[in-house]
XYZ file of C-alpha atoms in Angstrom:
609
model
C -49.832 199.846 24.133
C -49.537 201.307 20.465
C -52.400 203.856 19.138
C -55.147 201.410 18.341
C -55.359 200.728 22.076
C -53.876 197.127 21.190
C -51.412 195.821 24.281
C -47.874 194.735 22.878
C -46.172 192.914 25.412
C -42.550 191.716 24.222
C -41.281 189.741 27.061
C -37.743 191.333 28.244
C -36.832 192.129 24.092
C -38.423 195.716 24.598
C -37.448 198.581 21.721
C -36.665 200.876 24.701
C -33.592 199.753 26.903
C -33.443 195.932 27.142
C -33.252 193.456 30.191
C -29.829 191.924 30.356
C -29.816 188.153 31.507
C -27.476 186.735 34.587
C -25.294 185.332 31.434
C -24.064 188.440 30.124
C -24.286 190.686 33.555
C -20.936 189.304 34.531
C -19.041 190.425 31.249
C -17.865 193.390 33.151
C -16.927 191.673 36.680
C -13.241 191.911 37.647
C -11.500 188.484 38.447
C -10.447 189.161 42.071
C -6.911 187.595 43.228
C -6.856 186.430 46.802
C -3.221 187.078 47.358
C -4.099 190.755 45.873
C -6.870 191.380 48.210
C -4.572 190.043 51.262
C -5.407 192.184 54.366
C -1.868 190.928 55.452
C -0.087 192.231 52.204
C 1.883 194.825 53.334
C 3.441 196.915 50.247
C 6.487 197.879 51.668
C 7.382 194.348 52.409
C 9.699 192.539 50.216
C 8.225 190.416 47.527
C 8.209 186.396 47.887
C 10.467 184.002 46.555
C 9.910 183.385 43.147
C 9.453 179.645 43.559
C 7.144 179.596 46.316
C 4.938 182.457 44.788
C 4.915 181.052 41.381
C 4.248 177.522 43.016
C 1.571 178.946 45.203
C -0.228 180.431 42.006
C -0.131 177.257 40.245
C -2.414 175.922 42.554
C -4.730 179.082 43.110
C -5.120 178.904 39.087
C -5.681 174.933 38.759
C -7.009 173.818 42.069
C -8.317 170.361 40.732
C -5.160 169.726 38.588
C -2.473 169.912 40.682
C -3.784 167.859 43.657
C -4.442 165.117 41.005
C -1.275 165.287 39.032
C 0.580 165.016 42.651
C -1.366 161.768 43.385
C -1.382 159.984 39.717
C 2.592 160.689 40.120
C 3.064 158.882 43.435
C 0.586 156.395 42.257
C 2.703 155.639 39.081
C 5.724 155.415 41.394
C 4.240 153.305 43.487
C 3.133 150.812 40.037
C 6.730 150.992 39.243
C 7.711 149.992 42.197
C 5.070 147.184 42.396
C 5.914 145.891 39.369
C 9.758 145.553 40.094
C 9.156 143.557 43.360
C 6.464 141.566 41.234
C 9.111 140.776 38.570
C 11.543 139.862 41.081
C 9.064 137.511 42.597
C 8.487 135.903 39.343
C 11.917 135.611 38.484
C 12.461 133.361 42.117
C 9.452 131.632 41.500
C 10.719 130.549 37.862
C 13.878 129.976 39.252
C 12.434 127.222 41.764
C 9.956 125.771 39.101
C 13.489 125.386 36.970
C 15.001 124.107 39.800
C 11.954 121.198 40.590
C 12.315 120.514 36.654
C 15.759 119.416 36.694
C 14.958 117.675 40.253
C 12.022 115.198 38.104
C 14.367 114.862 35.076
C 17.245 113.713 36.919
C 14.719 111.102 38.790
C 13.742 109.948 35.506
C 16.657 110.025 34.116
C 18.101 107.755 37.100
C 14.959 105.509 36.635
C 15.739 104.669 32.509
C 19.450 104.445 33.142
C 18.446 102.244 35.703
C 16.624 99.684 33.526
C 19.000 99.910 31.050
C 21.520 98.558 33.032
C 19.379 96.201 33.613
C 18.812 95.112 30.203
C 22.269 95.261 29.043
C 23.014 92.823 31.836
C 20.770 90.401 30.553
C 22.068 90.979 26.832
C 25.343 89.843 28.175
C 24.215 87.257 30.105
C 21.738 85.767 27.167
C 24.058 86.505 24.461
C 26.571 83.426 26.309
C 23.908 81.173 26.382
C 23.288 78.822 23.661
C 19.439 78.865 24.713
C 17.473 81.128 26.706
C 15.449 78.908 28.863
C 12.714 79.404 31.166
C 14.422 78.159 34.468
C 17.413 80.658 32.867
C 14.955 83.689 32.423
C 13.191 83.260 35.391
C 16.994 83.136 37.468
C 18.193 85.925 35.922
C 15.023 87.910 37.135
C 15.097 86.989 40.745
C 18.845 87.875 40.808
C 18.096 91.555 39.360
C 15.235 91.795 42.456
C 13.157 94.168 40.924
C 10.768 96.455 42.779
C 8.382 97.527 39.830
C 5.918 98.867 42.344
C 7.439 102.868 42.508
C 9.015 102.677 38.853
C 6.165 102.714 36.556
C 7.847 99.478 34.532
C 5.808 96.325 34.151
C 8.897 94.338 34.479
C 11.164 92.486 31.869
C 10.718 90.436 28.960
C 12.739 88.327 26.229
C 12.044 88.515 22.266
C 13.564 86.125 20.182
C 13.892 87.190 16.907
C 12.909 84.238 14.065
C 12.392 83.637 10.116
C 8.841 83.578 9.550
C 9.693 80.020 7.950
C 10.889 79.051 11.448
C 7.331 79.516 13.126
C 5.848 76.155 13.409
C 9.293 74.499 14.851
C 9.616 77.608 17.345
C 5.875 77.363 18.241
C 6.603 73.267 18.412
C 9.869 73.577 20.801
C 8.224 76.782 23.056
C 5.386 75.069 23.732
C 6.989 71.588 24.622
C 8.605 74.325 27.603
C 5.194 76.364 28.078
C 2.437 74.477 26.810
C 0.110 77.310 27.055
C 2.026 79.358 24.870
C -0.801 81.278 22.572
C -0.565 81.936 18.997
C 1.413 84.484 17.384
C -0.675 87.528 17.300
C -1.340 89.788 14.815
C -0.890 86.617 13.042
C 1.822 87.430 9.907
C 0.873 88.286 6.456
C 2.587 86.368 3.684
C 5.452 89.235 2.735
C 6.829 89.245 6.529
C 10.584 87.671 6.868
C 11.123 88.118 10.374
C 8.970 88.161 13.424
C 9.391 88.742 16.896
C 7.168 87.409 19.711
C 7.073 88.095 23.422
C 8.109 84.413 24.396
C 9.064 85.325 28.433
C 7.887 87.985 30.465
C 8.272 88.556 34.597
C 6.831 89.179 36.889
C 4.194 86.146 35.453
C 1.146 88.174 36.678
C -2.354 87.407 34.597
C -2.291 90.920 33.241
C 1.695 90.613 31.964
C 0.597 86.990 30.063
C -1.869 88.824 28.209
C 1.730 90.415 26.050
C 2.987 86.279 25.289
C 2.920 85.914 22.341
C 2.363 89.578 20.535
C 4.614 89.982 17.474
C 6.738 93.061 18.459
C 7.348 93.723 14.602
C 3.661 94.637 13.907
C 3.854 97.866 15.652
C 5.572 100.511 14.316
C 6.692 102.674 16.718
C 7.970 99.299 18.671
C 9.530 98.018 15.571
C 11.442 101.298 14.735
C 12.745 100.961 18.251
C 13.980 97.768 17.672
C 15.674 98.554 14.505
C 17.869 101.656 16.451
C 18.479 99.362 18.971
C 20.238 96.784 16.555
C 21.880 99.680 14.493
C 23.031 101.170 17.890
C 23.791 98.846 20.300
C 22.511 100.489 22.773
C 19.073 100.815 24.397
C 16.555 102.175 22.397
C 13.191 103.603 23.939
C 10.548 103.654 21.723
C 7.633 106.571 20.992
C 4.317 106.586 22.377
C 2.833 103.116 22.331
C -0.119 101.043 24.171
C 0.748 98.109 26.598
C -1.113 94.416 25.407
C -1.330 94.502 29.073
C -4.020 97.501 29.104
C -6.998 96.565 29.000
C -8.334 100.005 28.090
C -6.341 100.045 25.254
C -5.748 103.979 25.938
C -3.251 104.359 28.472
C 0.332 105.748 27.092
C 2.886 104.023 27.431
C 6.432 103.238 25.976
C 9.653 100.525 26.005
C 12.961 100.013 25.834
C 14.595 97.533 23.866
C 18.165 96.227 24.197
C 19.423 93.642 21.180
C 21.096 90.439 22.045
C 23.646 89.407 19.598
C 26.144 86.291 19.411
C 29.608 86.349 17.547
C 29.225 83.920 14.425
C 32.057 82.429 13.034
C 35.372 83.668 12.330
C 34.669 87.145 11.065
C 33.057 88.792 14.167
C 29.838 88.677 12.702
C 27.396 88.925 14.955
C 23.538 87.504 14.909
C 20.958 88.832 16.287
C 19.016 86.421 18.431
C 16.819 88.768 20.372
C 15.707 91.731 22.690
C 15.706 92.376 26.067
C 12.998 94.707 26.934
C 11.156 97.220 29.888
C 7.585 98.247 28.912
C 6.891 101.547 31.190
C 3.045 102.959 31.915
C 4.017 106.531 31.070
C 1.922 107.691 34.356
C 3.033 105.598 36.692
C 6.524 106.365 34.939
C 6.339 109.909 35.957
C 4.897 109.849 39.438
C 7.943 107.945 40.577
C 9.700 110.681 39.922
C 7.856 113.976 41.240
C 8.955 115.163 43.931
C 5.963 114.896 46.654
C 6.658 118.301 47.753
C 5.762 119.907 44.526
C 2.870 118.302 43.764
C -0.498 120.402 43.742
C 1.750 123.545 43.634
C 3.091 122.638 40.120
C 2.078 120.951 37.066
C 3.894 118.849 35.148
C 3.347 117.215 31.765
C 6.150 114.860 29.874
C 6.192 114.968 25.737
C 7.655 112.905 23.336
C 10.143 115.228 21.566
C 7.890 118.226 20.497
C 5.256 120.250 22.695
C 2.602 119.572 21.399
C -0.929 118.032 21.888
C -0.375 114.926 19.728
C 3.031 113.723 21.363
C 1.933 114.289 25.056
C 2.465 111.029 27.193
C 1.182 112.273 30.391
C 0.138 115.541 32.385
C -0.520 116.303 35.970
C -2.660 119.333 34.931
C -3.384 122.244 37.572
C -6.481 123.964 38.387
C -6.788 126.954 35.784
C -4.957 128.321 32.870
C -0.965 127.755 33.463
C 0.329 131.398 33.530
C 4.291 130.022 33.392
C 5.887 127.281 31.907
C 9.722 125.977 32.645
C 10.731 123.357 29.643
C 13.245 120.558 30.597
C 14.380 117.831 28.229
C 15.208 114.213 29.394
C 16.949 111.898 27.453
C 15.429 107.670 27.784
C 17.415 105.350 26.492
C 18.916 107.850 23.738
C 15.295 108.933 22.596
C 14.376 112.473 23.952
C 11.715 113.266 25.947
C 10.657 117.206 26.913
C 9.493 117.700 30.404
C 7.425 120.575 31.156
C 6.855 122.352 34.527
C 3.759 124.600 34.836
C 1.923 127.207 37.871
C -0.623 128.946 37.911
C 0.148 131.844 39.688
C -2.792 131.762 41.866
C -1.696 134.770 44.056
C -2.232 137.759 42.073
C 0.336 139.938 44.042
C 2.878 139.142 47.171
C 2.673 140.462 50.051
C 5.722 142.587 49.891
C 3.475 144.081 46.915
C 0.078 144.599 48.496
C 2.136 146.102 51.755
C 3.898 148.311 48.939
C 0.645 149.106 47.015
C -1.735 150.102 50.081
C 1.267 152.488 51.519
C 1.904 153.877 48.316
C -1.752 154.748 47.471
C -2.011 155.657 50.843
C 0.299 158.553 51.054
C -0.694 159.863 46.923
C -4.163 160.336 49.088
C -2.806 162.072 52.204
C -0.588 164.577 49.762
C -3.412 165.009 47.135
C -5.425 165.694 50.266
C -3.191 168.355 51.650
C -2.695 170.141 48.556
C -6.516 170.380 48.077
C -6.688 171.833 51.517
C -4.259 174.656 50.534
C -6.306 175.576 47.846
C -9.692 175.659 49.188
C -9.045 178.819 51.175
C -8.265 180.877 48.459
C -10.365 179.868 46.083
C -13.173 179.737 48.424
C -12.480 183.875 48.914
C -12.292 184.505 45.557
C -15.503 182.733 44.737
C -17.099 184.185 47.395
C -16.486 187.896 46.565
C -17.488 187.060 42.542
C -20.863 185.760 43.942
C -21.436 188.553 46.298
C -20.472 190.772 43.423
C -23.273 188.761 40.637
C -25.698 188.804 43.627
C -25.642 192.357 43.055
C -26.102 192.457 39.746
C -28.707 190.014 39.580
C -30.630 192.579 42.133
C -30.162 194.958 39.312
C -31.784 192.817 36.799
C -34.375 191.698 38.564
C -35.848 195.294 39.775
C -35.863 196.410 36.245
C -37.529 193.069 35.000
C -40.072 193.174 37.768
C -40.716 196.676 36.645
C -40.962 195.873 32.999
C -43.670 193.339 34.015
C -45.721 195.664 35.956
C -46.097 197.810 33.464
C -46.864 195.450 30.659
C -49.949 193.726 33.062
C -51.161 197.234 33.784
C -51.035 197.333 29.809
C -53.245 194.144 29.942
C -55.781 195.508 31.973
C -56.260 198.833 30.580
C -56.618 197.321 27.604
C -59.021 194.455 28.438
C -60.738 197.792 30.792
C -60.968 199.858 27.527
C -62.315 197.483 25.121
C -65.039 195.738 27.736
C -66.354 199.544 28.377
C -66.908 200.170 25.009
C -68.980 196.534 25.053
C -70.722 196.779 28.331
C -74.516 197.207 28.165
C -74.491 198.168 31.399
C -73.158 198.859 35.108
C -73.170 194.829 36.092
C -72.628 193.845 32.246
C -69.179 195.771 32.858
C -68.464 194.668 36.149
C -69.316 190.771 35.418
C -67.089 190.566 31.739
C -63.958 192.588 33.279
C -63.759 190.531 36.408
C -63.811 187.263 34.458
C -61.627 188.502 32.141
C -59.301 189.791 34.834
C -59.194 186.466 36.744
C -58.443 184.454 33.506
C -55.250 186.808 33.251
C -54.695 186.202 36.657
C -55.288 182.560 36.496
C -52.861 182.407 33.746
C -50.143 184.688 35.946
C -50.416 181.551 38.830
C -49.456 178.573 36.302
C -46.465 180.773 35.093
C -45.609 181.574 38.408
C -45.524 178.070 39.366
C -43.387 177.198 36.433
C -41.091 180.240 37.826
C -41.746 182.171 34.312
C -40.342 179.303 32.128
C -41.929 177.381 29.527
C -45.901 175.936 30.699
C -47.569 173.346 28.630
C -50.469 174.212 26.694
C -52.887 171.256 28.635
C -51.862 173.676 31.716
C -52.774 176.591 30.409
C -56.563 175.491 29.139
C -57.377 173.552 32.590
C -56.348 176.029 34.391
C -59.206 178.335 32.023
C -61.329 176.258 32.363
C -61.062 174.852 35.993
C -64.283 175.917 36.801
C -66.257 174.379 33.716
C -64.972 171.286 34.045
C -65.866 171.004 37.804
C -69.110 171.758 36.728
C -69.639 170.016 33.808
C -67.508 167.174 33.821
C -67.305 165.009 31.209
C -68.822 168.015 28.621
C -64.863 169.205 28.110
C -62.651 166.843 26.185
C -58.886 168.091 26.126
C -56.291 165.648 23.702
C -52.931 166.505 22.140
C -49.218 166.286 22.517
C -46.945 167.369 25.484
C -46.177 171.322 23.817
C -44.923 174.200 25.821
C -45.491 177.585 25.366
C -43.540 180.873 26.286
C -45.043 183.018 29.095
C -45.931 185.734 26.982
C -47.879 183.230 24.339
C -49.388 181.382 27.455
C -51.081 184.459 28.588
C -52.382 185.514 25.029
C -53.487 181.842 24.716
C -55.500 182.331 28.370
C -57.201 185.352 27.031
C -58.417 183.590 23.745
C -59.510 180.243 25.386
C -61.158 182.452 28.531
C -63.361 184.246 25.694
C -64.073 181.362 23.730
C -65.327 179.207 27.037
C -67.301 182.408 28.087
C -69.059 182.285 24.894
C -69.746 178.545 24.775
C -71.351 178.884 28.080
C -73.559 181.646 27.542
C -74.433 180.994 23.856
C -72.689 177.837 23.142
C -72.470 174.252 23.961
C -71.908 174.458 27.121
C -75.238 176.082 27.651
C -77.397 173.216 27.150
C -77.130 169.661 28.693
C -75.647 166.960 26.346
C -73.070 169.990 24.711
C -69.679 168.856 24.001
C -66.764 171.299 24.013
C -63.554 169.194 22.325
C -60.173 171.474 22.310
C -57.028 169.147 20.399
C -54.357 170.550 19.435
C -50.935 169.154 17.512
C -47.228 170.466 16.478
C -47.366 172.094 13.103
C -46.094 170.548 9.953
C -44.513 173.565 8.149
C -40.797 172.746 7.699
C -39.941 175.706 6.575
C -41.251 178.568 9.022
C -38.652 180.017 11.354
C -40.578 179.551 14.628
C -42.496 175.963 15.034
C -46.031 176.468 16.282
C -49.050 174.484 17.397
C -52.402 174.167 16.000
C -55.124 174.222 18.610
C -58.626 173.818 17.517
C -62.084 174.419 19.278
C -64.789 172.626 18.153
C -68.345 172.780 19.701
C -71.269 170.002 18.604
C -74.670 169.430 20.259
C -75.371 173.062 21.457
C -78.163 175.446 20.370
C -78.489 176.280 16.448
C -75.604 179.708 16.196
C -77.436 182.472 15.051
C -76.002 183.672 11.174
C -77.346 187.501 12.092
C -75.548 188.587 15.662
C -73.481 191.834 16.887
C -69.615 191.560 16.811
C -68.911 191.377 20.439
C -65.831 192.134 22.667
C -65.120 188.230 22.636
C -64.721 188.000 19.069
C -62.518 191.561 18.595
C -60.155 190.157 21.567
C -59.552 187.056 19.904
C -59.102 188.198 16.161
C -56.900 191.470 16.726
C -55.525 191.255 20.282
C -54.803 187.447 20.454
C -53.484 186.979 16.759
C -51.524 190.492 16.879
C -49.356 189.375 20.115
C -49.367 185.569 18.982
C -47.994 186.892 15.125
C -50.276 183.537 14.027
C -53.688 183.818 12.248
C -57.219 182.796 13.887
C -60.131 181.411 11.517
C -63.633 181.349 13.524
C -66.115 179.676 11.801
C -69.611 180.276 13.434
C -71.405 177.429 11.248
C -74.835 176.683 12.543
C -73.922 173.446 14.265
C -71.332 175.059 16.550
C -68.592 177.470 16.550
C -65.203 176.254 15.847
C -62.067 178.131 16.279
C -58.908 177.553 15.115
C -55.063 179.338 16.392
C -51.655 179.522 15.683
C -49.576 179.296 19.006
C -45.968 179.762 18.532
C -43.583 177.229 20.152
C -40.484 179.159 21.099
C -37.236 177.756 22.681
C -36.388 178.810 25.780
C -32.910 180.777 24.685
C -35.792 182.774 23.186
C -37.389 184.118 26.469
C -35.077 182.873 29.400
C -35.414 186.010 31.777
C -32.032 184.577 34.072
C -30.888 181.470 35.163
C -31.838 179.330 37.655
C -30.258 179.617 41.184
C -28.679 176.349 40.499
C -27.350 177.179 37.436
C -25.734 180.482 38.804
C -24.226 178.967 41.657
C -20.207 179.169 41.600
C -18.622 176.186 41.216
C -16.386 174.995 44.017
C -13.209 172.814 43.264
C-alpha cells in the first residue's frame, strides 16, 4: 500500500525480491549420474572396460534412440533378406512362365508346320493335274483325314487364279460342275487383271460355303499373302484378317496360302494356276495349343509382329493388372507372330518370405525390448532424484508466493477497511458496506481459485458479483460479449468495480425499482498499437429513478475512479446522466507468460523414456 492509502498489488513481479517460477528454479539443479551415485561403486575397485562402460552410457544418455536404432537395423536386415528370397522367387517364377512360352510356341509352331505340309502336298499333287476337279479335291481331302476340331483351322480350300477376261467361261464351266456356284464377290472393278475366287472348300459345312466364291484379291492383307507366296514358294500366312465364314464379321483370324504352279514349255517357266489354302480362327488357333495346366494361372495373348494394341489377334487376359510379362516369337508359315505370357502375381509374398518377415520383426522387438529394459532402471533413478530435488524447490516457491498473497489481501482489506470508515455514517452503515465489500473480494478469490490462479473469463467474474441479483431479479441483468480472460490480479480489481457499481444500482439505481434494466457488454479493444490488448466493458442502466445532478461523492465512486483505474493502469468515464448511470472501463487482457505463478503438475512432471 503506497502513502495515499491506495493498495498496489503486482502479482508475483514485486519491486522487493521476486517470486521465481518452477521454469527457472531448476537452473541451478545438478544432473545426477546413476552409475555415480552407485551404492555398489566401490572406489578402490578397478575401473570397467572401456567398451562396456562407454556402451552402457550410450544408452543411459539416449534411452529412446538406441533401442530403436537396434530394431530399424534388424528390421532392414530382415527387408534385405526378404527381398533376396522375393527376387529369387521371381526369377523361378519367370523362369517357368519362359518355360510355358516356349511349351505354346512350339505347339503352334507344330500346328502351322503341320498345315503346311499339308498344303504343299496338295500343290504337288494339283500342280500334275491338268484340272482340279471336284471328285479330285474332295479325294485329296479325305486322304489328308483332317481333324479340324482341336486345330483352330476351318479346313482347306483351292483358288484358281484367272484373267478377269476369263470370268464368264470359268463361271460357265464351274457351274456346269457346281451349279450353285454364286457370283464372284466383291464383284471386280473395270482396272482388275486377275482375280481369284474360292472355287472348293472342305469340309462342305453351310458356314464354309458362305467363302465360295469370294475374290481372294480384294483383300489386302490376303492378297499380299498371296503375292509372297508366289515370290517365295513357300507358304505364306497372311496378317490379321476376318473369315467370310464369320458371321460377326469381328472375329480375328488369318491364312495360309501355298501357290500351285505348272512347268510351261521348254524354258521352265512356270504358271501359276492357283493356291492352296488353311483359313485359321486365331482363338480357336491358340487354345489348341495352351497347355491345360497353365491356364487360369497365366495369361497369354498372340500379336502379329509388334506388341501392340492394333496387331493383337487374341488374348486370354487374367484377372487384374499383369505384373510380368515373358515375350516369345513364333514363326507361321514364314510370317512372325510374338507370343506373350503374362501373371499376375497374386501372392504378394511367399511363404519362405512371410516365415522370414514375422521372425525377423519378431526378434528386432524382443532386442529393442531388452535394451529398453536396461535402460529404464537407470534412468528411472535419475529422474526420480531430479523430481525429488524440484519438489523441493517448488516447496520453496510456493511458501514465499503464498506469503506474498497474504499480504497483498490483507492490503485489500485494510484498504477497503480504511476508506469505508471514513464513509460510514454509522456503526451498521460500516458494518453492512465492509462486509459486502469483503465478500465480493472473497467471491472473486473462489472463481480464481477454481481456475487454480490462471486466467478467468470476464462473464465469470460479473456472475459471480452479481449471483445474488440475478437470483433475485432475473431477467433485470443482461450480460453479452466475447469469450475474454482476465489475469487474477485484473479479475479482482474488476470484482471490486462491478461489486460497487451493482451496490449502487440497487440502492439508488435501476435495480431499485421494478421494470429497471441493468445491461453490462463488453468487447476486445481496437487499438493496434497499445502494448497490452484490453477490453471495453460498459454499464449502462435505463428505466430506474431520475439520478440526482446534486449528490455527495461516496466511497463507491472514489473506489472505482482511483483504486480500480490505478491497479487496472486503464481509465474509467462515469457518466451519471439523469436517465441512468453508465460506466465505462479499461480491463487489460494479459497473456498468461505475463502472470503464470508455476506450472501445472502435468507440465512439471519428468518425462519417462
Amino acid at each position: 500500500m503506497d502513502d495515499s492509502g491506495t493498495m498496489r498489488y503486482q502479482f508475483g513481479s514485486g519491486t522487493g525480491s521476486r517470486v521465481p517460477l518452477c521454469a527457472t528454479a531448476r537452473q541451478d539443479f545438478r544432473i545426477i549420474d546413476p552409475l555415480v551415485i552407485s551404492p555398489d561403486l566401490d572406489p578402490a575397485a578397478p575401473p570397467p572396460p572401456t567398451s562396456s562402460g562407454r556402451a552402457r552410457r550410450w544408452l543411459v544418455m539416449y534411452p529412446r534412440a538406441v533401442p530403436l536404432v537396434i530394431f530399424f537395423a534388424l528390421v532392414a536386415i530382415t527387408a534385405l533378406s526378404v527381398f533376396a528370397i522375393e527376387s529369387n522367387a521371381r526369377a523361378r517364377e519367370r523362369a517357368v512362365m519362359r518355360e510355358y512360352a516356349q511349351g505354346v510356341a512350339a505347339a503352334l509352331d507344330r500346328s502351322g508346320s503341320g498345315f503346311s505340309s499339308y498344303l504343299r502336298a496338295g500343290a504337288a499333287l494339283f500342280a500334275s493335274l491338268d484340272e482340279v476337279s471336284p471328285a479330285t479335291f474332295d479325294n485329296f481331302v479325305r486322304a489328308l483325314k483332317l481333324n479340324t476340331e482341336y486345330s483352330g483351322a476351318e479346313g482347306i480350300g483351292w483358288i484358281p487364279v484367272i484373267e478377269a477376261r476369263d470370268l464368264d467361261s470359268f463361271l460357265r464351266s464351274t457351274r456346269a460342275r457346281q451349279p450353285d456356284f454364286p457370283d464372284i464377290f466383291p464383284a471386280p472393278s473395270s482396272g482388275t487383271s486377275r482375280i481369284a475366287p474360292v472355287t472348293m472348300f472342305a469340309p462342305a459345312t453351310p458356314l464354309n460355303r458362305r467363302a465360295l466364291g469370294y475374290d481372294m484379291y480384294s483383300d489386302a492383307a490376303r492378297a499380299a499373302a498371296m503375292a509372297e507366296a508366289e515370290v517365295t514358294l513357300r507358304p505364306a500366312a497372311s496378317g490379321r484378317i476376318v473369315l467370310r465364314q464369320e458371321t460377326s464379321g469381328t472375329a480375328p483370324a488369318f491364312a495360309i496360302y501355298m501357290p500351285v504352279f505348272r512347268l510351261a514349255g521348254s524354258q521352265d517357266e512356270r504358271r501359276l494356276l492357283g493356291f492352296v489354302y488353311t483359313p485359321f480362327r486365331a482363338r480357336e488357333f491358340l487354345d489348341a495349343a495352351i497347355d491345360r495346366e497353365g491356364q487360369g494361372r497365366f495369361g497369354v495373348r498372340l500379336y502379329d509382329g509388334e506388341v501392340s494394341t492394333g496387331h493383337l489377334l487374341v488374348a486370354h487376359s487374367i484377372a487384374g493388372d499383369a505384373k510380368q510379362t515373358v515375350e516369345q516369337e513364333v514363326t507361321i508359315a514364314d510370317r512372325k507372330l510374338m507370343l506373350v505370357i503374362e501373371t499376375a502375381d497374386a501372392q504378394v509374398l511367399s511363404p519362405l518370405s512371410m516365415v522370414t518377415l514375422m521372425f525377423g520383426l519378431a526378434l528386432a522387438s524382443l532386442l529393442m525390448l531388452l535394451a529398453r529394459l536396461l535402460t529404464q532402471q537407470a534412468f528411472e533413478d535419475q529422474a526420480r532424484l531430479a523430481f525429488f530435488e524440484e519438489q523441493h524447490s517448488i516447496r520453496n516457491s510456493l511458501t514465499r508466493e503464498l506469503n506474498h498473497r497474504v499480504k497483498n489481501t490483507l492490503a485489500n482489506v485494510l484498504s477497503i477497511l480504511s476508506l469505508t470508515r471514513r464513509r460510514a455514517s454509522g456503526l451498521d452503515d460500516f458494518a453492512d458496506s465492509l462486509e459486502g465489500r469483503i465478500r465480493a473480494l472473497s467471491a472473486t478469490h473462489d472463481l480464481l481459485t477454481v481456475t487454480d490462479w490462471g486466467t478467468t473469463p470476464i462473464r465469470a467474474v460479473i456472475e459471480a458479483e452479481l449471483q445474488h441479483f440475478r437470483e433475485a431479479l432475473g431477467d433485470a441483468i443482461l450480460l453479452e460479449g466475447d469469450d475474454l480472460e482476465l489475469a487474477p490480479n485484473d479479475a479482482l480489481s474488476f470484482g471490486l468495480a462491478v461489486h460497487e457499481l451493482a451496490t449502487n444500482a440497487a440502492k439508488y439505481g435501476a435495480l431499485s425499482v421494478p421494470g429497471g434494466k441493468v445491461t453490462i457488454r463488453w468487447r476486445r479493444g481496437d487499438d493496434a498499437q497499445a502494448e497490452t490488448s484490453w477490453a471495453e466493458v460498459e454499464w449502462q442502466e435505463t428505466g430506474g429513478p431520475p439520478v440526482a445532478q446534486q449528490r455527495r461523492r461516496g466511497f463507491g465512486t472514489e473506489l472505482i475512479e482511483k483504486v480500480v483505474a490505478h491497479e487496472l493502469r486503464q481509465p474509467v468515464t462515469l457518466d451519471f446522466a439523469i436517465t441512468g448511470v453508465r460506466c465505462v472501463l479499461r480491463v487489460p487482457v494479459r497473456r498468461p507468460a505475463d502472470f503464470r505463478i508455476r506450472e501445472k503438475d502435468a507440465d512439471r512432471r519428468v518425462v519417462k523414456p
